[in-house]
Amino acid sequence: MNIKIAVLSGDGIGPEVIAEALKVLEMVGQYTCHEFSLTHGLVGGEAIERTGSALPDETLALARASDAVLFGAVGDPKFDDPGLKMRPEDGLLALRKELGLFANLRPVMVYDELVDGAIFKPDIIRGADFIFVRELTGGLYFGQPKKRWTVPEGRRAVDSMAYSEQEIERLVRLGFELARARRRKLTSVDKANVLESSRLWREVTNDVARDYPEVALEHMLVDTCAMRILLTPRDFDVLVTENTFGDILTDEASLLAGSMGMLPSASLAGVPREVERAFGLYEPIHGSAPAIAGKDIANPIATILTLAMMLRYSCALPEEAGLVERAVARVLKMGYRTGDIMSEGKKQVGTKEMGDIIVREIAA
Ligand code: NAD
């Protein structure tokens, strides 16, 4: 199988962590005989400096012609001036919109080896392993009307949480498909006691549930969910939710994993079924971390786990994805740590060494 991948490394630590993920991909290619055709493109701050655009036309064309996009991070303090017309982050937002990436998947996995260094009680978070599916192109962030105006009494503003049943259905269906392949539990998060769009969300979710009798569905109010994530995180398997709710809850949930450097994500434009391939953009959840860029200290694990998600959802290679994930787990068990997850008695390694050790484990 020949799989075309657009590689957009971006700014800051982006190129460093992507380099480690590509070492892993090369090893997976050798191990499995699949051919991965990689084409590199410009995005973010570097793209603005070299072409005047955070998302040059050639990069968008490259992404469209590929089976998946592997993305590092964008952002550079050089562009922090709020008066600037274009910022590196515009490149990522434009990509999400242009590629129709309607679902953001964020797995949260608490590794046994890291629970003791976490800010939460180990007994509560140990074994937590769930995945958020956040709606990414609709809801409160994009609904119309969305505007500001002035009346004699003062300034006013409105945002609208608007959804069509089609937008809800495709997102929820993706959640059910993921739950079917995992522990068969889906939590749909809404605010149906107050919001009309949430009542529609609940209705459509119940309709879709009829196609998935093997998956246990529960509805949960977003405020309850915000507490349950920290109190009983092991209870969750797959969660589906609206754009803004998801934005907030996924950041909260990411605290459980101990470091930004551990968390992967995927944004999909389709529903991956067992043998289908959905187009997706794959990126670690962290940003460009400019303060640690170029020092060989960034944790590449988030990006390597991101690569595993790409193998699973866009390349239809779930076994190879598992191979990478198990290698990461073994390396943590062996005691190797980058600075962000370091604890007493463990072996601290740099970005490149961590990548090399994971590659070695895949080959073992
Ligand atoms: P950040 O994620 O870059 O960094 C937050 C903190 O986590 C920092 O202390 C950083 O050193 C640490 N960190 C992040 N990734 C790490 C890794 N792999 N290993 C070890 N430590 C890691 O967020 P920020 O500092 O708020 O933003 C920096 C820049 O990145 C800004 O320009 C911001 O706009 C941009 N950003 C981009 C994305 C993206 O590309 N998707 C996401 C968030 C922020």
Short mmCIF file of C-alpha atoms and ligand atoms in Angstrom, two decimals:
data_model
loop_
_atom_site.label_atom_id
_atom_site.label_comp_id
_atom_site.label_asym_id
_atom_site.label_seq_id
_atom_site.Cartn_x
_atom_site.Cartn_y
_atom_site.Cartn_z
CA MET A 1 0.00 0.00 0.00
CA ASN A 2 1.32 3.44 -0.93
CA ILE A 3 0.17 6.14 1.48
CA LYS A 4 0.70 9.83 0.71
CA ILE A 5 1.46 11.99 3.71
CA ALA A 6 1.86 15.77 3.81
CA VAL A 7 4.36 16.68 6.53
CA LEU A 8 3.94 20.20 7.94
CA SER A 9 6.47 20.60 10.72
CA GLY A 10 5.80 24.30 11.45
CA ASP A 11 7.59 26.34 14.08
CA GLY A 12 9.45 26.03 17.41
CA ILE A 13 9.70 22.41 18.58
CA GLY A 14 7.47 21.30 15.65
CA PRO A 15 10.37 20.21 13.40
CA GLU A 16 12.16 18.45 16.28
CA VAL A 17 9.22 16.32 17.38
CA ILE A 18 8.14 15.60 13.79
CA ALA A 19 11.68 14.35 13.01
CA GLU A 20 11.30 11.71 15.75
CA ALA A 21 7.85 10.67 14.51
CA LEU A 22 9.29 10.25 11.00
CA LYS A 23 12.03 7.96 12.35
CA VAL A 24 9.26 5.84 13.84
CA LEU A 25 7.32 5.88 10.56
CA GLU A 26 10.40 4.72 8.67
CA MET A 27 10.75 1.78 11.03
CA VAL A 28 7.04 0.94 10.67
CA GLY A 29 7.51 1.05 6.88
CA GLN A 30 10.41 -1.42 7.04
CA TYR A 31 8.58 -3.67 9.45
CA THR A 32 5.34 -3.79 7.47
CA CYS A 33 6.44 -3.24 3.83
CA HIS A 34 3.99 -0.36 3.40
CA GLU A 35 5.30 2.56 1.43
CA PHE A 36 4.82 6.02 2.87
CA SER A 37 5.41 8.89 0.40
CA LEU A 38 6.26 12.00 2.38
CA THR A 39 6.10 15.55 1.01
CA HIS A 40 7.09 18.47 3.22
CA GLY A 41 5.24 21.80 3.15
CA LEU A 42 5.45 25.20 4.80
CA VAL A 43 2.96 26.39 7.41
CA GLY A 44 2.82 28.94 10.25
CA GLY A 45 5.52 31.50 11.05
CA GLU A 46 8.14 30.10 8.71
CA ALA A 47 5.59 30.14 5.87
CA ILE A 48 4.72 33.80 6.57
CA GLU A 49 8.38 34.77 6.46
CA ARG A 50 9.08 32.90 3.24
CA THR A 51 5.83 33.37 1.32
CA GLY A 52 3.76 36.06 3.08
CA SER A 53 1.01 33.53 3.96
CA ALA A 54 0.54 31.25 7.00
CA LEU A 55 -1.00 28.69 4.65
CA PRO A 56 0.52 29.02 1.16
CA ASP A 57 -1.60 27.72 -1.75
CA GLU A 58 0.99 24.97 -2.45
CA THR A 59 0.65 23.68 1.12
CA LEU A 60 -3.14 23.52 0.88
CA ALA A 61 -2.89 21.76 -2.50
CA LEU A 62 -0.38 19.31 -1.02
CA ALA A 63 -2.69 18.56 1.92
CA ARG A 64 -5.63 18.01 -0.43
CA ALA A 65 -3.63 15.60 -2.57
CA SER A 66 -2.56 13.51 0.45
CA ASP A 67 -4.16 10.72 2.47
CA ALA A 68 -3.26 12.44 5.73
CA VAL A 69 -1.46 15.49 7.12
CA LEU A 70 1.13 15.12 9.87
CA PHE A 71 1.39 18.47 11.63
CA GLY A 72 3.94 19.69 14.21
CA ALA A 73 3.02 23.03 15.81
CA VAL A 74 2.82 26.67 14.82
CA GLY A 75 3.50 29.88 16.74
CA ASP A 76 6.42 32.22 17.21
CA PRO A 77 6.84 35.16 19.61
CA LYS A 78 7.98 37.22 16.59
CA PHE A 79 4.32 37.39 15.59
CA ASP A 80 2.87 38.28 19.00
CA ASP A 81 2.10 41.90 18.04
CA PRO A 82 -1.75 42.02 18.10
CA GLY A 83 -1.66 44.64 15.30
CA LEU A 84 -0.30 42.09 12.79
CA LYS A 85 -2.72 41.04 10.05
CA MET A 86 -1.51 37.47 9.86
CA ARG A 87 -0.40 35.12 12.61
CA PRO A 88 1.13 31.63 12.38
CA GLU A 89 -1.98 30.09 14.02
CA ASP A 90 -4.08 31.34 11.07
CA GLY A 91 -2.44 28.62 8.98
CA LEU A 92 -3.84 25.86 11.19
CA LEU A 93 -7.32 27.40 11.42
CA ALA A 94 -7.45 27.80 7.63
CA LEU A 95 -6.34 24.18 7.13
CA ARG A 96 -9.08 22.88 9.47
CA LYS A 97 -11.71 24.89 7.61
CA GLU A 98 -10.49 24.17 4.08
CA LEU A 99 -10.16 20.44 4.73
CA GLY A 100 -13.60 20.10 6.36
CA LEU A 101 -12.16 18.59 9.55
CA PHE A 102 -15.36 18.35 11.60
CA ALA A 103 -14.25 16.03 14.39
CA ASN A 104 -11.39 16.49 16.82
CA LEU A 105 -10.27 13.32 18.59
CA ARG A 106 -8.26 13.66 21.77
CA PRO A 107 -7.35 10.48 23.61
CA VAL A 108 -6.36 10.81 27.25
CA MET A 109 -4.35 7.90 28.55
CA VAL A 110 -2.85 7.82 32.02
CA TYR A 111 0.22 5.58 31.98
CA ASP A 112 0.75 3.61 35.20
CA GLU A 113 4.39 4.68 35.16
CA LEU A 114 3.50 8.38 35.32
CA VAL A 115 0.71 8.41 37.93
CA ASP A 116 3.01 9.06 40.87
CA GLY A 117 4.37 12.27 39.34
CA ALA A 118 0.87 13.59 38.58
CA ILE A 119 -0.87 16.36 40.52
CA PHE A 120 -3.88 14.08 41.16
CA LYS A 121 -4.31 11.18 43.56
CA PRO A 122 -2.85 8.11 41.84
CA ASP A 123 -5.77 5.89 42.95
CA ILE A 124 -8.24 8.12 41.13
CA ILE A 125 -6.46 8.52 37.80
CA ARG A 126 -4.65 5.17 37.47
CA GLY A 127 -5.98 3.28 34.45
CA ALA A 128 -7.93 6.21 32.97
CA ASP A 129 -8.14 5.75 29.22
CA PHE A 130 -10.77 7.64 27.26
CA ILE A 131 -11.18 9.61 24.07
CA PHE A 132 -12.97 12.88 23.43
CA VAL A 133 -14.68 13.51 20.10
CA ARG A 134 -15.25 17.25 19.87
CA GLU A 135 -17.32 18.86 17.12
CA LEU A 136 -14.93 21.27 15.41
CA THR A 137 -16.65 23.25 12.66
CA GLY A 138 -20.02 24.30 14.12
CA GLY A 139 -21.68 25.23 17.41
CA LEU A 140 -21.02 28.35 19.44
CA TYR A 141 -17.74 29.21 17.70
CA PHE A 142 -19.22 29.44 14.21
CA GLY A 143 -23.05 29.78 14.53
CA GLN A 144 -24.81 32.84 13.08
CA PRO A 145 -25.76 35.48 14.08
CA LYS A 146 -22.40 36.40 15.56
CA LYS A 147 -21.86 40.12 15.90
CA ARG A 148 -21.41 43.25 18.00
CA TRP A 149 -23.50 46.39 17.81
CA THR A 150 -24.39 49.45 19.83
CA VAL A 151 -27.77 50.62 21.11
CA PRO A 152 -28.45 53.86 23.00
CA GLU A 153 -28.01 51.98 26.33
CA GLY A 154 -24.56 50.62 25.39
CA ARG A 155 -22.64 47.88 23.53
CA ARG A 156 -24.11 44.47 22.78
CA ALA A 157 -22.80 41.22 21.33
CA VAL A 158 -24.23 37.85 20.32
CA ASP A 159 -22.86 34.37 19.53
CA SER A 160 -25.14 31.52 18.48
CA MET A 161 -24.95 27.85 19.36
CA ALA A 162 -26.49 26.47 16.18
CA TYR A 163 -26.51 22.89 14.89
CA SER A 164 -28.18 20.98 12.07
CA GLU A 165 -29.11 17.35 12.63
CA GLN A 166 -26.61 16.36 9.91
CA GLU A 167 -23.73 18.03 11.80
CA ILE A 168 -24.69 16.24 15.00
CA GLU A 169 -25.30 12.91 13.31
CA ARG A 170 -21.90 12.57 11.61
CA LEU A 171 -20.07 13.50 14.81
CA VAL A 172 -22.07 11.17 17.03
CA ARG A 173 -21.77 8.35 14.49
CA LEU A 174 -18.00 8.70 14.61
CA GLY A 175 -18.20 8.45 18.41
CA PHE A 176 -20.25 5.24 18.19
CA GLU A 177 -17.82 3.74 15.65
CA LEU A 178 -14.90 4.44 18.00
CA ALA A 179 -16.79 3.10 21.03
CA ARG A 180 -17.68 -0.08 19.13
CA ALA A 181 -13.96 -0.78 18.64
CA ARG A 182 -13.12 0.08 22.28
CA ARG A 183 -14.99 -0.65 25.54
CA ARG A 184 -18.45 0.01 24.03
CA LYS A 185 -19.52 2.95 26.11
CA LEU A 186 -20.46 6.36 24.74
CA THR A 187 -21.07 9.46 26.87
CA SER A 188 -22.84 12.28 25.06
CA VAL A 189 -22.21 15.59 26.80
CA ASP A 190 -24.70 18.47 26.50
CA LYS A 191 -26.68 21.07 28.42
CA ALA A 192 -30.14 19.76 27.53
CA ASN A 193 -31.73 21.17 30.70
CA VAL A 194 -31.19 24.69 29.30
CA LEU A 195 -30.20 24.75 25.63
CA GLU A 196 -32.44 23.98 22.65
CA SER A 197 -29.44 22.94 20.52
CA SER A 198 -28.55 20.42 23.25
CA ARG A 199 -32.08 18.97 23.18
CA LEU A 200 -31.69 18.42 19.43
CA TRP A 201 -28.23 16.93 20.10
CA ARG A 202 -29.78 14.43 22.54
CA GLU A 203 -32.61 13.50 20.16
CA VAL A 204 -30.27 12.89 17.22
CA THR A 205 -27.88 10.92 19.45
CA ASN A 206 -30.74 8.66 20.54
CA ASP A 207 -31.69 8.14 16.87
CA VAL A 208 -28.14 7.16 15.88
CA ALA A 209 -27.89 4.87 18.94
CA ARG A 210 -30.45 2.52 17.33
CA ASP A 211 -27.74 1.50 14.81
CA TYR A 212 -25.37 0.60 17.65
CA PRO A 213 -27.25 -1.63 20.10
CA GLU A 214 -23.94 -3.08 21.35
CA VAL A 215 -22.77 0.32 22.64
CA ALA A 216 -24.08 1.58 26.02
CA LEU A 217 -25.14 5.21 25.68
CA GLU A 218 -25.35 7.70 28.55
CA HIS A 219 -26.21 11.40 28.42
CA MET A 220 -24.40 13.72 30.79
CA LEU A 221 -24.74 17.44 31.48
CA VAL A 222 -21.56 19.35 30.74
CA ASP A 223 -21.24 20.70 34.29
CA THR A 224 -21.51 17.20 35.73
CA CYS A 225 -18.98 15.97 33.19
CA ALA A 226 -16.47 18.66 34.21
CA MET A 227 -16.50 17.21 37.73
CA ARG A 228 -16.64 13.54 36.78
CA ILE A 229 -13.51 13.85 34.60
CA LEU A 230 -11.53 14.62 37.74
CA LEU A 231 -13.47 12.45 40.22
CA THR A 232 -14.08 9.23 38.27
CA PRO A 233 -12.07 9.43 35.04
CA ARG A 234 -11.95 5.64 34.69
CA ASP A 235 -15.72 5.59 34.05
CA PHE A 236 -15.31 7.13 30.59
CA ASP A 237 -14.59 5.40 27.30
CA VAL A 238 -15.69 7.67 24.39
CA LEU A 239 -17.22 11.12 24.86
CA VAL A 240 -18.92 13.20 22.14
CA THR A 241 -19.69 16.88 22.56
CA GLU A 242 -20.27 20.33 21.11
CA ASN A 243 -17.38 22.56 19.99
CA THR A 244 -17.08 24.94 22.98
CA PHE A 245 -17.88 22.31 25.62
CA GLY A 246 -15.21 20.11 24.03
CA ASP A 247 -12.62 22.86 23.92
CA ILE A 248 -12.91 23.40 27.67
CA LEU A 249 -13.33 19.77 28.75
CA THR A 250 -10.42 18.48 26.65
CA ASP A 251 -8.03 20.99 28.19
CA GLU A 252 -9.22 19.99 31.64
CA ALA A 253 -8.84 16.29 30.81
CA SER A 254 -5.33 16.80 29.44
CA LEU A 255 -4.13 17.57 32.98
CA LEU A 256 -4.64 13.92 33.89
CA ALA A 257 -1.86 12.76 31.56
CA GLY A 258 0.81 14.77 33.38
CA SER A 259 2.34 16.73 30.47
CA MET A 260 1.35 18.38 27.21
CA GLY A 261 4.20 16.38 25.73
CA MET A 262 2.22 13.13 26.15
CA LEU A 263 -1.01 13.95 24.31
CA PRO A 264 -1.83 13.28 20.66
CA SER A 265 -4.80 14.43 18.61
CA ALA A 266 -6.48 13.93 15.26
CA SER A 267 -8.95 16.00 13.31
CA LEU A 268 -10.98 13.94 10.87
CA ALA A 269 -13.07 14.73 7.82
CA GLY A 270 -14.87 11.40 7.72
CA VAL A 271 -16.03 8.43 9.76
CA PRO A 272 -13.35 5.74 9.83
CA ARG A 273 -14.83 2.26 9.70
CA GLU A 274 -12.80 -0.90 9.94
CA VAL A 275 -11.40 -0.97 6.43
CA GLU A 276 -12.11 2.58 5.31
CA ARG A 277 -9.62 5.37 5.48
CA ALA A 278 -10.75 8.78 6.73
CA PHE A 279 -8.81 11.86 5.72
CA GLY A 280 -7.31 13.55 8.76
CA LEU A 281 -4.87 16.06 10.14
CA TYR A 282 -2.75 14.73 12.99
CA GLU A 283 -1.02 16.93 15.55
CA PRO A 284 0.19 16.81 19.14
CA ILE A 285 -2.01 18.98 21.36
CA HIS A 286 0.91 21.14 22.46
CA GLY A 287 2.06 24.31 20.74
CA SER A 288 5.47 25.36 19.43
CA ALA A 289 6.96 25.79 22.96
CA PRO A 290 9.46 28.43 21.74
CA ALA A 291 11.30 28.58 25.08
CA ILE A 292 12.54 24.99 24.71
CA ALA A 293 12.95 24.90 20.91
CA GLY A 294 16.31 23.80 19.51
CA LYS A 295 17.53 22.40 22.85
CA ASP A 296 16.82 18.71 22.29
CA ILE A 297 14.63 18.57 25.41
CA ALA A 298 11.06 18.51 23.98
CA ASN A 299 9.10 15.33 24.59
CA PRO A 300 8.41 13.67 21.20
CA ILE A 301 5.93 11.11 22.62
CA ALA A 302 2.81 13.20 21.89
CA THR A 303 3.84 13.38 18.23
CA ILE A 304 4.79 9.70 18.06
CA LEU A 305 1.37 8.77 19.52
CA THR A 306 -0.16 11.19 16.99
CA LEU A 307 1.54 9.21 14.27
CA ALA A 308 -0.03 6.05 15.71
CA MET A 309 -3.45 7.71 15.40
CA MET A 310 -2.69 8.49 11.77
CA LEU A 311 -1.80 4.84 11.11
CA ARG A 312 -5.07 3.75 12.75
CA TYR A 313 -7.57 6.19 11.25
CA SER A 314 -6.15 7.37 7.91
CA CYS A 315 -4.00 4.41 6.87
CA ALA A 316 -6.24 1.55 8.08
CA LEU A 317 -3.21 0.05 9.87
CA PRO A 318 -4.49 -0.64 13.41
CA GLU A 319 -1.91 -3.34 14.15
CA GLU A 320 0.96 -1.02 13.25
CA ALA A 321 -0.63 1.70 15.40
CA GLY A 322 -0.74 -0.73 18.32
CA LEU A 323 2.91 -1.63 17.70
CA VAL A 324 3.92 2.01 18.14
CA GLU A 325 1.70 2.54 21.21
CA ARG A 326 3.02 -0.58 22.92
CA ALA A 327 6.62 0.48 22.21
CA VAL A 328 5.95 3.85 23.91
CA ALA A 329 4.43 2.08 26.93
CA ARG A 330 7.45 -0.26 27.20
CA VAL A 331 9.93 2.61 26.98
CA LEU A 332 8.14 4.37 29.85
CA LYS A 333 8.17 1.13 31.82
CA MET A 334 11.92 0.84 31.23
CA GLY A 335 12.26 4.21 33.01
CA TYR A 336 13.21 6.55 30.16
CA ARG A 337 11.86 10.10 30.58
CA THR A 338 12.20 13.49 28.93
CA GLY A 339 12.52 16.47 31.32
CA ASP A 340 8.78 17.28 31.41
CA ILE A 341 7.88 13.84 32.84
CA MET A 342 11.08 13.19 34.80
CA SER A 343 10.90 11.85 38.35
CA GLU A 344 13.43 10.55 40.85
CA GLY A 345 15.33 7.42 39.91
CA LYS A 346 14.39 7.56 36.20
CA LYS A 347 16.72 7.97 33.22
CA GLN A 348 16.49 11.41 31.63
CA VAL A 349 16.97 11.52 27.86
CA GLY A 350 16.68 14.17 25.15
CA THR A 351 14.25 14.42 22.24
CA LYS A 352 16.40 12.47 19.78
CA GLU A 353 17.39 9.76 22.23
CA MET A 354 13.76 9.21 23.23
CA GLY A 355 12.89 8.82 19.52
CA ASP A 356 15.77 6.37 18.99
CA ILE A 357 14.78 4.26 21.99
CA ILE A 358 11.17 4.01 20.80
CA VAL A 359 12.35 3.03 17.31
CA ARG A 360 14.58 0.36 18.86
CA GLU A 361 11.64 -0.99 20.86
CA ILE A 362 9.47 -1.23 17.74
CA ALA A 363 12.16 -3.28 16.07
CA ALA A 364 12.68 -5.49 19.14
P1 NAD B 1 2.75 25.29 24.38
O1 NAD B 1 1.95 24.06 24.25
O2 NAD B 1 3.69 25.57 23.26
O3 NAD B 1 3.60 25.22 25.75
C1 NAD B 1 2.98 25.12 27.03
C2 NAD B 1 3.99 24.58 28.05
O4 NAD B 1 4.19 23.19 27.82
C3 NAD B 1 5.37 25.23 27.95
O5 NAD B 1 5.93 25.28 29.24
C4 NAD B 1 6.16 24.26 27.09
O6 NAD B 1 7.55 24.33 27.30
C5 NAD B 1 5.55 22.91 27.51
N1 NAD B 1 5.56 21.93 26.42
C6 NAD B 1 4.77 21.94 25.32
N2 NAD B 1 5.05 20.91 24.54
C7 NAD B 1 6.05 20.22 25.14
C8 NAD B 1 6.78 19.04 24.80
N3 NAD B 1 6.54 18.35 23.67
N4 NAD B 1 7.74 18.64 25.64
C9 NAD B 1 8.01 19.29 26.78
N5 NAD B 1 7.34 20.40 27.17
C10 NAD B 1 6.36 20.86 26.34
O7 NAD B 1 1.74 26.49 24.59
P2 NAD B 1 2.01 28.06 24.70
O8 NAD B 1 3.33 28.31 25.41
O9 NAD B 1 0.77 28.64 25.23
O10 NAD B 1 2.16 28.56 23.19
C11 NAD B 1 3.40 28.70 22.47
C12 NAD B 1 3.08 29.01 21.02
O11 NAD B 1 2.41 27.89 20.42
C13 NAD B 1 2.13 30.22 20.86
O12 NAD B 1 2.54 30.94 19.73
C14 NAD B 1 0.77 29.56 20.65
O13 NAD B 1 -0.10 30.38 19.92
C15 NAD B 1 1.17 28.32 19.86
N6 NAD B 1 0.21 27.18 19.95
C16 NAD B 1 0.08 26.43 18.82
C17 NAD B 1 -0.72 25.29 18.86
C18 NAD B 1 -0.78 24.45 17.61
O14 NAD B 1 0.06 24.56 16.75
N7 NAD B 1 -1.76 23.54 17.51
C19 NAD B 1 -1.39 24.93 20.03
C20 NAD B 1 -1.21 25.71 21.17
C21 NAD B 1 -0.39 26.83 21.13
#
